[in-house]
Every structure is written in C-alpha cells, then in structure tokens.
Amino acid sequence: MSHTNTGPLLIAGARLPDGSRADILIEDGRVSEVGTGLSRAGSRRIDADGLVALPGLVDLHTHLREPGYEAGETILTGTRAAAAGGFTAVFAMPNTSPVADTAGVVEQELALGEAAGYATVQPIGAVTVGQKGERLAELGAMADSRARVRVFSDDGFCVHDPLIMRRALEYVKAFDGVIAQHAQDPRLTEGAQMNEGAVSAELGLAGWPAVAEESIIARDVLLAEHVGSRLHVCHLSTAGSVDIIRWAKKRGIPVTAEVTPHHLLLTDERVRGYDARYKVNPPLRRAEDVQAVREGLADGTIDIVATDHAPHPAEHKSCEWQAAANGMVGLESALRVVHSAMVETGLLSWTDIARVMSETPARIGRLAGHGMPIAAGQPAEITLYDPSVRGTFTEGDLRGRSENSPYLGTELPGSVRWSIHRGRPTLADGVIVPEPAS
C-alpha cells in the first residue's frame, strides 16, 4: 500500500486544547496552516464545530499479539482499534511468539504496521532473551535496526535480577534508550489472583500485595540513579508506588511512570462477581489507590496514561476466575475513560490530556513525528473528539479482534469522531476507513 495523499483536508472550527477555535488546513501529510476563516479550493472539509482537536494520541503500552498470538489480535486489527480510540501511534510490547528480542522480529512488526496504515507501530524490544530474565537480548542490534527501538521491556514479566536490570540500564545509555519495568516481585505474587486486601480476604482469593510492586520500583529508581540511566515504570497502580516516584523525582532521578485508564476508574470491588473481564495484572486496587493515582497524574508525578491494551480470545476469559488470562482491551475506550476519571472530575484540562496521552509518551519513547502541538509545519497526526455526548460502551465500539473490555455496558462520556494519521483519516465521523494507506 502506498501512502500518497488525496488532496487537502480542511478541519473547520475545531476547539484546540487551550480552548481557542481554529481551522486546520492539512496538505501533503502536514499541517500547512492554523487560523480562522481558512479555505482551500478542492479541499475536503470536516465540520469540527464542538470537537476538541488533540495531537494524535500515542500509546506507550499496547499488546498487538502478532507474531504468534493472532487469535487474540493482529497488527492490522490492533491498529484499527487504535484508530477507533484516537491513537495515531502505538508501541508494541514484545511478548509475542517469537519474542521481539532480535532485530528481525522488530523489523517485521514495523513493516506490518506500515502495511496496515492505521497508526505508526513502534516496536518495543525485550530486555532479556525470550523474556526469561537470564541474559540481555540484542539491545544494540534492535536499536540500530530499521525499527530504531528505544524502549525495552520484559512486560508481562519483571526483570527481577538486580544485576541484569543494572546492566540493561547501563547498556541503553549509549543510544538514549529506556528500560520499561513491569514492577512485580515474582516471589511475593506466586499464585496471586487479585489485589491483596479486605476483598481478597472475604473472597478467599490469593492476594497480590502492593509491596510486590513498590519494592521493585524502589530498587529500580535507586539503580537508575546509580548508573544515571532512564527508567520507565509500567502500569503503576498503588498509592505507595506514587509516593516512591514522587520521592525519586524530587531527588532528580530520571524516572517516568504510566497509569492505565482502568487503574484510574475501577477498584477491586469489581472482582466480587468473578467476571474475568476484571482480571488484570497488576490487579485492580482499592479506592484509596485509585484516588492516589488520579492525584499523581494530576500533579505530574505520573507522566502519562498508557492503555496496556491486552486482547484475549473469548475462551481465555469465559472460564473460572483462577484459570482466566490477565488483561483487558483498552484502546477504543481509553480517551473516554480518562475523560470520565480526570476531566469531568476537574483534575485535568484538555491541554493536560494532550500532554499525558500524546506529547509525553512520544517524548519518553523518542518517537519522531508524533506528540507535536497542532501547528503549521508539523506532521498531521490529529484526533477530533466530541466531549459533549454520553453513551453506553458496547461491543459495537470494539474494532479489534477481542472483546474482553471491562467497560461493556458502562456509560462513558465523549466520542472519538476522527483520527487523522499522516494527513489522512483512519477514522471518519466514527467509522473506520477501509484502507487508509491505499
């Protein structure tokens, strides 16, 4: 598929994140002009009255499942889900089969993303060979490959060995890389089924204690300080974790952190019905933790929102709780959930949303061409969102291959109307474009 553009696109009367209204003219994949009363002969016009124009959303934590687990998702279906949610770029986690621990696998993922055309797919490389935690993967080869990998993670597994973690942090300094840690002490969480607390005690389910996350984060921020390297903490979920990141940032340690939409909205009370759609790692936590991560995101302690979009075939979820897989799909619902948890509560503005869901994730991942403010000369990566509507989230809102969303039947604010990637719509008035790259 080629990426030729089919003439100018004029977005009329959009609301920019700062609240001002503007027309946005797009030509040859870039924003050519932002102003009022714009017109261009032969342009396609989008009436954006009442729509917020955000820089295209960037997800630093997506599971696309290809290669190896295509029953759950593919790069094509996953990037369609991304476009439906307003994302123009996604970072693909390496827990595939084969694991993305070599230049060959990350280059294959990059090419599949380019062929699909719905969003930029930036592969994340594994930290260790096969994500086994025993020896470092080919970090340099993946960094030098056509995929230019800058984020490395064993997500799904913790890099538990402190010496391996130290070496990884030291190694990636050479090319300004970052290690994204899944903070979970495996010994403290053996057999864990949900958050350890009052609800787990009542239900008789083995608990996943907050300290299993917090102890790894504490160790890793000290290692990052010791070697002077960048650390990123994946899906932070507890009040104690927020405190540790806050402390580390005050010390000037180069650490960034993400929170998922589900940890901003849902609590471990959801587990009472044993509905496996609510089974996730790290688990849904207490109401106090939800409040703490909201405050941490609002005050800048937590840098970004990342979806941890984790699709699974139906049979991996429609079984008893203990046997069910961890994970939730999240791309299509992310902006609406964050709108509910953070904007409607007055904790974040739309300017803040542009920062935590586009600008900063692109910067942490060193992804060129994304996360830029909407301005003349910038790449045309834009999301148009209607904040004025409300609706029930249904299976019809899901555009990927799996339906394990925790929000089905939930009323959420807002609606993603348009996603524009490389100057072309991938989502047009709420409808996925059949072949955006053709």
Coordinates of C-alpha atoms in Angstrom, one line a residue:
M1 CA 0.0 0.0 0.0
S2 CA 1.3 3.5 -0.8
H3 CA 0.9 6.5 1.4
T4 CA 0.0 9.1 -1.2
N5 CA -2.4 11.8 -0.1
T6 CA -5.5 12.7 -2.0
G7 CA -5.7 16.5 -1.8
P8 CA -6.0 19.0 1.0
L9 CA -8.1 18.4 4.1
L10 CA -9.7 21.4 5.9
I11 CA -10.8 20.9 9.6
A12 CA -13.2 23.8 10.2
G13 CA -14.0 25.4 13.6
A14 CA -12.2 22.9 15.9
R15 CA -11.5 23.7 19.5
L16 CA -7.8 23.5 20.3
P17 CA -6.7 22.1 23.7
D18 CA -6.3 25.6 25.1
G19 CA -10.0 26.4 24.3
S20 CA -9.4 28.6 21.3
R21 CA -11.2 27.9 18.0
A22 CA -9.4 27.4 14.7
D23 CA -9.4 26.0 11.2
I24 CA -6.7 23.5 10.4
L25 CA -5.5 23.0 6.9
I26 CA -3.7 19.8 6.0
E27 CA -1.7 19.3 2.8
D28 CA 0.8 16.6 1.9
G29 CA 0.7 14.9 5.3
R30 CA 1.4 18.1 7.2
V31 CA -0.4 20.9 8.9
S32 CA 0.1 23.8 6.4
E33 CA -2.0 26.5 8.3
V34 CA -3.8 27.0 11.5
G35 CA -6.1 30.1 11.7
T36 CA -9.6 31.4 11.2
G37 CA -11.6 31.7 8.0
L38 CA -9.3 29.3 6.1
S39 CA -10.3 27.9 2.8
R40 CA -8.6 26.0 0.0
A41 CA -10.0 25.1 -3.4
G42 CA -10.6 21.4 -3.8
S43 CA -10.2 20.6 -0.1
R44 CA -12.2 18.0 1.7
R45 CA -14.0 19.8 4.6
I46 CA -14.6 18.4 8.1
D47 CA -17.1 20.4 10.2
A48 CA -15.4 20.2 13.6
D49 CA -17.8 22.5 15.4
G50 CA -17.8 21.4 19.1
L51 CA -15.0 18.9 18.6
V52 CA -11.7 19.1 20.5
A53 CA -8.6 18.8 18.3
L54 CA -5.9 16.9 20.1
P55 CA -2.5 15.9 18.8
G56 CA -2.9 12.2 17.7
L57 CA -2.8 10.0 20.8
V58 CA 0.3 7.9 21.5
D59 CA 0.1 4.7 23.5
L60 CA 3.4 3.6 25.0
H61 CA 2.0 0.2 26.1
T62 CA 0.0 -1.9 23.6
H63 CA -0.2 -5.7 23.1
L64 CA -0.7 -6.4 19.4
R65 CA -0.1 -10.2 19.8
E66 CA 1.5 -10.6 16.3
P67 CA 3.6 -12.7 15.6
G68 CA 2.3 -15.8 17.3
Y69 CA -1.0 -15.0 19.1
E70 CA -3.1 -13.8 16.2
A71 CA -6.2 -15.4 17.7
G72 CA -6.3 -12.5 20.1
E73 CA -5.2 -9.6 17.9
T74 CA -3.1 -8.8 14.8
I75 CA -1.2 -5.7 14.0
L76 CA -3.9 -4.8 11.5
T77 CA -6.8 -5.4 13.9
G78 CA -5.0 -3.8 16.8
T79 CA -4.2 -0.6 14.8
R80 CA -7.8 -0.4 13.7
A81 CA -8.7 -0.5 17.4
A82 CA -6.1 2.3 17.9
A83 CA -7.6 4.4 15.2
A84 CA -11.1 3.9 16.7
G85 CA -9.8 5.3 20.0
G86 CA -8.0 8.3 18.5
F87 CA -4.5 6.8 18.6
T88 CA -2.1 7.6 15.7
A89 CA 0.9 5.7 17.2
V90 CA 1.2 2.6 19.4
F91 CA 4.3 1.0 21.0
A92 CA 4.0 -2.8 20.6
M93 CA 5.1 -4.9 23.6
P94 CA 7.5 -7.8 22.9
N95 CA 5.6 -10.7 24.5
T96 CA 4.9 -12.3 21.1
S97 CA 6.0 -15.7 19.7
P98 CA 8.8 -15.5 18.8
V99 CA 9.6 -12.8 21.4
A100 CA 10.6 -9.5 20.0
D101 CA 14.2 -9.9 21.2
T102 CA 16.0 -9.6 17.8
A103 CA 16.3 -7.1 15.0
G104 CA 14.5 -9.4 12.7
V105 CA 11.3 -9.6 14.7
V106 CA 11.1 -5.8 15.5
E107 CA 11.6 -5.1 11.8
Q108 CA 8.8 -7.5 10.8
E109 CA 6.5 -5.7 13.3
L110 CA 7.4 -2.3 11.9
A111 CA 6.7 -3.5 8.3
L112 CA 3.3 -5.0 9.2
G113 CA 2.4 -1.7 10.8
E114 CA 3.4 0.3 7.8
A115 CA 1.4 -2.0 5.5
A116 CA -1.8 -1.7 7.6
G117 CA -1.6 2.1 7.6
Y118 CA -3.9 2.8 10.6
A119 CA -1.2 4.0 13.0
T120 CA 2.5 4.1 13.5
V121 CA 3.6 0.9 15.1
Q122 CA 6.8 1.3 17.1
P123 CA 8.2 -2.0 18.4
I124 CA 9.4 -2.3 22.0
G125 CA 12.3 -4.8 22.3
A126 CA 12.6 -7.4 25.1
V127 CA 15.2 -6.7 27.8
T128 CA 16.2 -10.4 28.1
V129 CA 16.4 -13.3 25.6
G130 CA 13.0 -14.9 25.4
Q131 CA 11.9 -12.6 28.3
K132 CA 13.4 -15.3 30.6
G133 CA 15.3 -12.9 32.7
E134 CA 18.6 -14.7 32.3
R135 CA 20.7 -12.7 29.8
L136 CA 20.4 -9.5 27.9
A137 CA 18.8 -9.6 24.5
E138 CA 20.3 -7.9 21.4
L139 CA 19.5 -4.4 22.6
G140 CA 22.1 -2.7 20.4
A141 CA 21.1 -4.6 17.3
M142 CA 17.4 -3.7 17.9
A143 CA 18.4 0.0 18.5
D144 CA 20.4 0.0 15.2
S145 CA 17.7 -1.8 13.2
R146 CA 15.3 -0.1 10.8
A147 CA 12.8 -0.2 13.8
R148 CA 15.2 2.1 15.8
V149 CA 14.0 0.6 19.1
R150 CA 14.5 2.9 22.1
V151 CA 12.1 1.3 24.7
F152 CA 12.9 -2.1 26.1
S153 CA 10.7 -4.1 28.4
D154 CA 10.0 -7.7 29.5
D155 CA 6.4 -6.6 30.2
G156 CA 4.3 -9.5 31.4
F157 CA 7.4 -10.4 33.5
C158 CA 9.5 -8.4 35.9
V159 CA 13.3 -8.0 35.2
H160 CA 13.8 -9.4 38.7
D161 CA 17.5 -10.0 38.8
P162 CA 19.1 -6.7 40.0
L163 CA 22.3 -7.3 38.2
I164 CA 20.6 -7.9 34.9
M165 CA 18.5 -4.8 35.5
R166 CA 21.6 -2.7 36.2
R167 CA 23.3 -4.0 33.1
A168 CA 20.3 -3.2 30.9
L169 CA 20.1 0.4 32.3
E170 CA 23.8 0.8 31.7
Y171 CA 23.6 -0.6 28.1
V172 CA 20.8 1.6 26.8
K173 CA 22.5 4.8 27.9
A174 CA 24.7 4.6 24.8
F175 CA 21.7 5.3 22.5
D176 CA 19.4 7.2 24.9
G177 CA 17.1 4.2 25.4
V178 CA 14.8 3.5 28.4
I179 CA 14.0 0.3 30.3
A180 CA 10.3 0.0 31.0
Q181 CA 9.8 -2.2 34.0
H182 CA 6.9 -4.4 34.9
A183 CA 7.3 -4.0 38.6
Q184 CA 6.2 -7.2 40.2
D185 CA 8.3 -9.3 42.6
P186 CA 7.5 -12.8 41.4
R187 CA 8.1 -14.4 44.8
L188 CA 5.6 -12.1 46.6
T189 CA 2.9 -12.8 43.9
E190 CA 3.1 -16.6 43.4
G191 CA -0.5 -17.8 42.8
A192 CA -1.9 -14.3 43.2
Q193 CA -5.4 -13.9 41.8
M194 CA -6.3 -10.3 42.8
N195 CA -5.2 -7.3 44.9
E196 CA -4.3 -8.4 48.5
G197 CA -6.7 -6.7 50.9
A198 CA -10.1 -6.8 52.5
V199 CA -11.9 -8.0 49.3
S200 CA -9.4 -10.8 48.6
A201 CA -9.7 -12.0 52.3
E202 CA -13.5 -12.0 52.0
L203 CA -13.5 -13.9 48.7
G204 CA -10.7 -16.3 49.7
L205 CA -8.6 -15.5 46.7
A206 CA -4.8 -15.4 46.9
G207 CA -3.6 -11.8 47.2
W208 CA -1.2 -9.7 45.0
P209 CA 0.2 -7.3 47.7
A210 CA 1.0 -3.7 46.9
V211 CA 4.6 -4.2 48.3
A212 CA 5.4 -6.5 45.4
E213 CA 5.1 -3.5 43.1
E214 CA 6.5 -0.9 45.4
S215 CA 9.7 -2.8 46.4
I216 CA 10.7 -3.3 42.7
I217 CA 10.1 0.4 41.9
A218 CA 12.1 1.4 45.0
R219 CA 15.0 -0.8 43.9
D220 CA 14.9 0.3 40.3
V221 CA 14.8 4.1 40.9
L222 CA 18.0 3.6 43.1
L223 CA 19.6 1.6 40.3
A224 CA 18.7 4.3 37.7
E225 CA 20.2 6.9 40.0
H226 CA 23.3 4.9 40.5
V227 CA 24.0 4.4 36.8
G228 CA 22.5 7.7 35.5
S229 CA 20.1 6.0 33.1
R230 CA 16.4 6.4 32.2
L231 CA 13.8 4.2 33.9
H232 CA 10.1 4.0 33.0
V233 CA 7.6 2.3 35.3
C234 CA 4.8 0.4 33.5
H235 CA 1.2 0.4 34.8
L236 CA 1.8 1.9 38.3
S237 CA -1.2 1.0 40.5
T238 CA -0.7 1.7 44.2
A239 CA -0.6 4.8 46.5
G240 CA 2.8 3.6 47.8
S241 CA 4.2 3.5 44.2
V242 CA 3.1 7.1 43.6
D243 CA 4.9 8.1 46.8
I244 CA 8.1 6.4 45.7
I245 CA 8.0 8.0 42.2
R246 CA 7.4 11.4 43.8
W247 CA 10.4 10.9 46.1
A248 CA 12.6 9.8 43.2
K249 CA 11.7 12.8 41.1
K250 CA 12.5 15.2 44.0
R251 CA 15.9 13.6 44.0
G252 CA 16.3 14.3 40.3
I253 CA 16.3 10.6 39.3
P254 CA 15.5 10.2 35.6
V255 CA 12.3 8.1 36.1
T256 CA 8.9 8.3 34.3
A257 CA 5.8 6.4 35.1
E258 CA 2.5 5.5 33.5
V259 CA -1.0 4.7 34.8
T260 CA -3.7 2.8 32.8
P261 CA -7.2 4.0 32.3
H262 CA -8.6 1.1 34.3
H263 CA -6.5 1.8 37.3
L264 CA -7.9 5.4 37.2
L265 CA -11.5 4.2 37.3
L266 CA -12.1 0.6 38.6
T267 CA -11.5 -0.9 42.0
D268 CA -11.1 -4.5 43.4
E269 CA -14.8 -4.4 44.3
R270 CA -15.4 -5.4 40.7
V271 CA -13.9 -8.8 41.4
R272 CA -16.9 -9.8 43.6
G273 CA -18.8 -11.1 40.6
Y274 CA -15.9 -13.3 39.5
D275 CA -16.2 -11.7 36.0
A276 CA -12.8 -12.4 34.4
R277 CA -13.0 -9.2 32.3
Y278 CA -11.8 -7.6 35.6
K279 CA -8.8 -9.9 35.9
V280 CA -5.7 -7.9 35.1
N281 CA -2.0 -7.6 36.1
P282 CA -1.3 -5.5 38.1
P283 CA -4.7 -6.1 39.6
L284 CA -7.5 -3.6 40.2
R285 CA -6.6 -2.0 43.6
R286 CA -8.5 -0.3 46.4
A287 CA -10.5 3.0 46.1
E288 CA -7.6 4.7 48.0
D289 CA -5.2 3.6 45.4
V290 CA -7.4 4.9 42.6
Q291 CA -7.6 8.3 44.3
A292 CA -3.8 8.3 44.8
V293 CA -3.0 7.5 41.1
R294 CA -5.5 10.2 40.0
E295 CA -3.8 12.7 42.2
G296 CA -0.4 11.5 41.0
L297 CA -1.4 12.0 37.3
A298 CA -2.9 15.4 38.1
D299 CA 0.2 16.7 39.9
G300 CA 2.7 15.4 37.3
T301 CA 4.2 12.6 39.5
I302 CA 2.8 10.1 37.0
D303 CA 3.8 11.3 33.5
I304 CA 1.4 9.5 31.1
V305 CA -1.6 7.4 30.6
A306 CA -0.9 4.1 28.7
T307 CA -3.6 1.6 27.8
D308 CA -1.9 -1.8 28.4
H309 CA -4.4 -3.0 25.7
A310 CA -4.3 -6.8 26.2
P311 CA -6.6 -8.7 23.9
H312 CA -7.5 -12.3 24.5
P313 CA -9.7 -14.9 22.7
A314 CA -13.0 -15.4 24.3
E315 CA -12.1 -18.8 25.7
H316 CA -9.3 -17.4 27.7
K317 CA -11.8 -15.2 29.6
S318 CA -15.0 -17.1 29.6
C319 CA -13.8 -19.6 32.2
E320 CA -13.4 -19.8 36.0
W321 CA -11.5 -16.8 37.6
Q322 CA -8.4 -18.8 38.5
A323 CA -7.9 -20.2 35.0
A324 CA -8.6 -16.9 33.2
A325 CA -5.9 -14.9 31.5
N326 CA -4.9 -11.4 32.8
G327 CA -5.7 -8.4 30.7
M328 CA -8.3 -6.0 29.2
V329 CA -8.6 -4.4 25.8
G330 CA -8.3 -0.6 26.2
L331 CA -7.5 1.3 23.0
E332 CA -11.1 2.1 22.0
S333 CA -12.2 3.2 25.4
A334 CA -9.1 5.0 26.8
L335 CA -9.8 8.6 26.0
R336 CA -13.4 8.3 27.2
V337 CA -12.3 6.7 30.5
V338 CA -9.7 9.3 31.1
H339 CA -12.3 12.0 30.3
S340 CA -14.6 10.5 32.9
A341 CA -11.9 9.9 35.6
M342 CA -9.8 13.1 35.1
V343 CA -11.5 15.8 33.1
E344 CA -15.1 15.5 34.4
T345 CA -13.6 15.5 38.0
G346 CA -11.7 18.7 37.2
L347 CA -8.3 17.1 37.8
L348 CA -7.0 17.6 34.2
S349 CA -7.7 20.1 31.3
W350 CA -7.7 19.2 27.6
T351 CA -4.2 20.7 27.4
D352 CA -3.2 18.2 30.1
I353 CA -4.8 15.4 28.2
A354 CA -2.7 16.4 25.1
R355 CA 0.4 16.2 27.3
V356 CA -0.3 12.9 29.1
M357 CA -1.8 11.0 26.1
S358 CA 0.3 12.4 23.2
E359 CA 3.2 14.7 23.9
T360 CA 4.9 13.0 26.8
P361 CA 4.5 9.3 25.7
A362 CA 6.1 10.3 22.3
R363 CA 8.9 12.0 24.1
I364 CA 9.6 9.1 26.5
G365 CA 9.6 6.7 23.6
R366 CA 11.7 9.0 21.4
L367 CA 9.2 8.7 18.6
A368 CA 9.7 11.4 16.0
G369 CA 6.7 12.9 14.1
H370 CA 4.2 12.4 17.0
G371 CA 3.2 14.3 20.1
M372 CA 3.7 17.7 18.5
P373 CA 1.3 20.6 19.1
I374 CA -1.1 21.2 16.2
A375 CA 0.8 24.0 14.3
A376 CA 1.9 24.9 10.8
G377 CA 4.7 22.7 9.6
Q378 CA 4.0 19.8 12.0
P379 CA 3.1 16.3 10.8
A380 CA -0.7 15.9 10.6
E381 CA -1.4 13.5 13.4
I382 CA -4.7 14.7 14.9
T383 CA -7.6 13.3 16.9
L384 CA -11.1 15.0 16.8
Y385 CA -13.1 14.3 20.0
D386 CA -16.6 15.2 20.9
P387 CA -16.7 15.8 24.7
S388 CA -20.4 16.8 24.8
V389 CA -22.1 13.4 24.3
R390 CA -22.5 10.4 26.5
G391 CA -23.2 6.8 25.6
T392 CA -23.1 3.2 26.7
F393 CA -19.9 1.4 25.7
T394 CA -20.8 -1.7 23.7
E395 CA -19.3 -4.5 21.6
G396 CA -20.0 -2.2 18.6
D397 CA -17.4 0.2 19.9
L398 CA -14.7 -2.5 19.7
R399 CA -12.8 -2.7 16.4
G400 CA -10.1 -5.2 17.3
R401 CA -10.3 -8.9 17.3
S402 CA -11.1 -9.4 21.0
E403 CA -14.0 -8.3 23.2
N404 CA -12.5 -8.5 26.8
S405 CA -13.4 -4.9 27.7
P406 CA -14.3 -4.2 31.4
Y407 CA -16.5 -1.3 30.2
L408 CA -19.1 -3.1 28.2
G409 CA -22.5 -1.8 29.4
T410 CA -20.8 1.2 31.2
E411 CA -22.0 4.7 30.4
L412 CA -19.0 6.9 29.4
P413 CA -18.7 10.5 28.2
G414 CA -17.4 11.6 24.8
S415 CA -16.9 10.1 21.4
V416 CA -13.8 9.9 19.1
R417 CA -15.1 11.2 15.8
W418 CA -12.0 11.5 13.6
S419 CA -8.4 10.1 13.7
I420 CA -6.0 11.6 11.1
H421 CA -2.7 9.8 10.5
R422 CA -0.1 11.1 8.1
G423 CA -2.7 13.6 6.9
R424 CA -5.3 11.0 6.0
P425 CA -8.4 10.0 8.0
T426 CA -8.2 6.5 9.5
L427 CA -11.5 7.1 11.4
A428 CA -14.0 9.3 9.6
D429 CA -17.0 10.5 11.5
G430 CA -16.8 7.5 13.8
V431 CA -16.4 4.9 11.1
I432 CA -13.1 3.0 10.4
V433 CA -11.8 3.9 6.9
P434 CA -11.5 0.6 4.9
E435 CA -7.9 1.1 3.6
P436 CA -6.3 4.3 4.9
A437 CA -2.9 3.6 3.3
S438 CA -4.2 2.8 -0.2

